[in-house]
CSV table of C-alpha atoms in Angstrom, one decimal:
chain,number,residue,atom,x,y,z
A,294,UNK,CA,-45.1,-15.7,26.2
A,295,UNK,CA,-48.1,-16.3,28.4
A,296,UNK,CA,-47.3,-17.1,32.1
A,297,UNK,CA,-49.6,-18.7,34.6
A,298,UNK,CA,-48.1,-18.7,38.1
A,299,UNK,CA,-49.5,-21.2,40.5
A,300,UNK,CA,-49.6,-20.3,44.2
A,301,UNK,CA,-48.7,-22.8,47.0
A,302,UNK,CA,-51.7,-24.8,48.2
A,303,UNK,CA,-51.2,-25.7,51.9
A,304,UNK,CA,-47.5,-25.1,51.3
A,305,UNK,CA,-47.2,-28.0,48.9
A,306,UNK,CA,-47.8,-27.0,45.3
A,307,UNK,CA,-45.6,-24.5,43.5
A,308,UNK,CA,-45.9,-24.2,39.7
A,309,UNK,CA,-45.4,-21.9,36.7
A,310,UNK,CA,-46.3,-22.5,33.1
A,311,UNK,CA,-45.7,-20.6,29.9
A,312,UNK,CA,-46.4,-21.1,26.2
A,313,UNK,CA,-43.7,-20.5,23.6
A,314,UNK,CA,-43.6,-20.3,19.9
A,315,UNK,CA,-40.6,-19.6,17.7
A,316,UNK,CA,-36.9,-19.9,18.4
A,317,UNK,CA,-36.9,-16.8,20.6
A,318,UNK,CA,-38.8,-18.9,23.1
A,319,UNK,CA,-35.7,-21.0,23.9
A,320,UNK,CA,-34.0,-18.2,25.8
A,321,UNK,CA,-37.2,-17.0,27.4
A,322,UNK,CA,-37.9,-20.6,28.6
A,323,UNK,CA,-34.4,-20.8,30.1
A,324,UNK,CA,-35.0,-17.5,31.8
A,325,UNK,CA,-38.3,-18.8,33.2
A,326,UNK,CA,-36.5,-21.8,34.6
A,327,UNK,CA,-33.9,-19.6,36.3
A,328,UNK,CA,-36.6,-17.3,37.7
A,329,UNK,CA,-38.6,-20.2,39.0
A,330,UNK,CA,-35.6,-21.7,40.9
A,331,UNK,CA,-34.7,-18.2,42.2
A,332,UNK,CA,-38.2,-17.8,43.5
A,333,UNK,CA,-38.1,-21.1,45.2
A,334,UNK,CA,-35.2,-19.7,47.2
A,335,UNK,CA,-36.3,-16.1,47.8
A,336,UNK,CA,-40.1,-16.3,47.9
A,337,UNK,CA,-40.7,-19.9,49.3
A,338,UNK,CA,-37.5,-20.2,51.4
A,339,UNK,CA,-36.5,-23.5,49.8
A,340,UNK,CA,-32.8,-24.4,49.9
A,341,UNK,CA,-31.7,-24.8,46.2
A,342,UNK,CA,-28.1,-25.2,45.2
A,343,UNK,CA,-26.5,-23.4,42.2
A,344,UNK,CA,-26.0,-26.9,40.7
A,345,UNK,CA,-29.8,-27.5,40.8
A,346,UNK,CA,-30.3,-24.0,39.2
A,347,UNK,CA,-27.9,-24.9,36.4
A,348,UNK,CA,-29.4,-28.3,35.8
A,349,UNK,CA,-32.9,-26.9,35.6
A,350,UNK,CA,-31.8,-24.3,33.0
A,351,UNK,CA,-30.0,-27.0,31.0
A,352,UNK,CA,-33.0,-29.4,31.0
A,353,UNK,CA,-35.4,-26.6,30.0
A,354,UNK,CA,-33.1,-25.4,27.2
A,355,UNK,CA,-32.5,-28.9,25.8
A,356,UNK,CA,-36.2,-29.9,25.9
A,357,UNK,CA,-37.5,-26.7,24.4
A,358,UNK,CA,-34.8,-26.7,21.8
A,359,UNK,CA,-35.9,-30.2,20.7
A,360,UNK,CA,-39.5,-29.0,20.4
A,361,UNK,CA,-38.4,-26.1,18.2
A,362,UNK,CA,-36.4,-28.4,16.0
A,363,UNK,CA,-38.8,-31.3,15.7
A,364,UNK,CA,-42.4,-30.3,16.4
A,365,UNK,CA,-44.6,-27.8,14.6
A,366,UNK,CA,-46.5,-25.1,16.5
A,367,UNK,CA,-46.2,-23.9,20.1
A,368,UNK,CA,-44.9,-25.7,23.1
A,369,UNK,CA,-46.1,-25.5,26.8
A,370,UNK,CA,-43.4,-25.5,29.5
A,371,UNK,CA,-44.4,-26.3,33.1
A,372,UNK,CA,-42.1,-26.3,36.1
A,373,UNK,CA,-43.4,-27.5,39.4
A,374,UNK,CA,-42.1,-28.9,42.7
A,375,UNK,CA,-43.3,-32.4,43.4
A,376,UNK,CA,-42.0,-35.0,45.9
A,377,UNK,CA,-38.7,-33.3,46.5
A,378,UNK,CA,-37.9,-32.6,42.9
A,379,UNK,CA,-38.4,-29.9,40.2
A,380,UNK,CA,-40.4,-31.4,37.4
A,381,UNK,CA,-39.8,-29.9,34.0
A,382,UNK,CA,-42.5,-30.8,31.6
A,383,UNK,CA,-42.7,-29.8,27.9
A,384,UNK,CA,-45.8,-30.4,25.8
A,385,UNK,CA,-45.8,-30.2,22.0
A,386,UNK,CA,-48.2,-31.0,19.2
A,387,UNK,CA,-46.1,-33.7,17.5
A,388,UNK,CA,-47.1,-37.4,18.1
A,389,UNK,CA,-43.6,-38.5,17.1
A,390,UNK,CA,-41.7,-39.8,20.2
A,391,UNK,CA,-38.2,-38.6,20.8
A,392,UNK,CA,-35.5,-41.1,19.8
A,393,UNK,CA,-32.2,-41.4,21.6
A,394,UNK,CA,-29.2,-42.5,19.6
A,395,UNK,CA,-26.3,-44.6,21.0
A,396,UNK,CA,-23.5,-42.6,22.5
A,397,UNK,CA,-20.9,-41.6,19.9
A,398,UNK,CA,-18.1,-39.2,20.9
A,399,UNK,CA,-17.5,-38.4,17.2
A,400,UNK,CA,-21.1,-37.3,16.6
A,401,UNK,CA,-21.7,-33.6,16.5
A,402,UNK,CA,-25.1,-32.7,18.0
A,403,UNK,CA,-28.1,-34.8,19.0
A,404,UNK,CA,-26.8,-35.3,22.5
A,405,UNK,CA,-29.7,-33.4,24.2
A,406,UNK,CA,-31.8,-36.2,25.4
A,407,UNK,CA,-28.8,-38.2,26.4
A,408,UNK,CA,-27.7,-35.2,28.6
A,409,UNK,CA,-31.2,-34.7,30.0
A,410,UNK,CA,-31.6,-38.4,30.9
A,411,UNK,CA,-28.1,-38.4,32.6
A,412,UNK,CA,-28.8,-35.4,34.9
A,413,UNK,CA,-32.5,-36.2,35.7
A,414,UNK,CA,-33.8,-38.3,38.5
A,415,UNK,CA,-36.5,-39.5,36.1
A,416,UNK,CA,-37.5,-39.1,32.5
A,417,UNK,CA,-41.0,-39.9,31.1
A,418,UNK,CA,-42.5,-39.5,27.7
A,419,UNK,CA,-46.3,-39.7,27.5
A,420,UNK,CA,-48.6,-39.5,24.6
A,421,UNK,CA,-51.4,-37.0,25.1
A,422,UNK,CA,-54.8,-36.8,23.3
A,423,UNK,CA,-53.0,-34.2,21.1
A,424,UNK,CA,-49.2,-34.5,20.9
A,425,UNK,CA,-46.9,-35.6,23.7
A,426,UNK,CA,-45.6,-34.5,27.0
A,427,UNK,CA,-42.0,-35.0,28.2
A,428,UNK,CA,-41.2,-34.7,31.9
A,429,UNK,CA,-37.8,-34.7,33.6
A,430,UNK,CA,-37.4,-34.5,37.3
A,431,UNK,CA,-34.4,-32.8,39.0
A,432,UNK,CA,-34.0,-33.8,42.6
A,433,UNK,CA,-33.7,-31.1,45.3
A,434,UNK,CA,-31.9,-33.5,47.7
A,435,UNK,CA,-28.5,-32.3,46.7
A,436,UNK,CA,-29.6,-28.8,47.6
A,437,UNK,CA,-30.5,-30.0,51.1
A,438,UNK,CA,-27.1,-31.8,51.4
A,439,UNK,CA,-25.2,-28.8,50.2
A,440,UNK,CA,-26.9,-26.6,52.9
A,441,UNK,CA,-26.0,-29.1,55.7
A,442,UNK,CA,-22.3,-29.0,54.9
């Protein structure tokens, strides 16, 4: 795992990126998500609820797991704070776009994208010159609301 930690620019830009290859990267990616959110609290003083922490870890896990299952080669995970949300982006080398299947309570598996889309403020798939990039945004607003109560 290679990590590149971005530093805040004028208090606005907070980011971390890591490249993963192989199935062991799924757990490491989830750990990076947890550490990123914990640093938002402890280093940057941002109010972040436990629910946001759990949601970020879930989204990271689902997106990186899909890359490991359906795309050859490495993946690049980027987490950053933008416009009141944590953006979780995963790049992979496959040009095949993810396909969501209709909800089916009897289907075992293949619910990952369904879950990610349900818990995210936004979900975008973009083709890149090589491969594709999937970005899901998890709002921090619920963290602010939780701190006000």
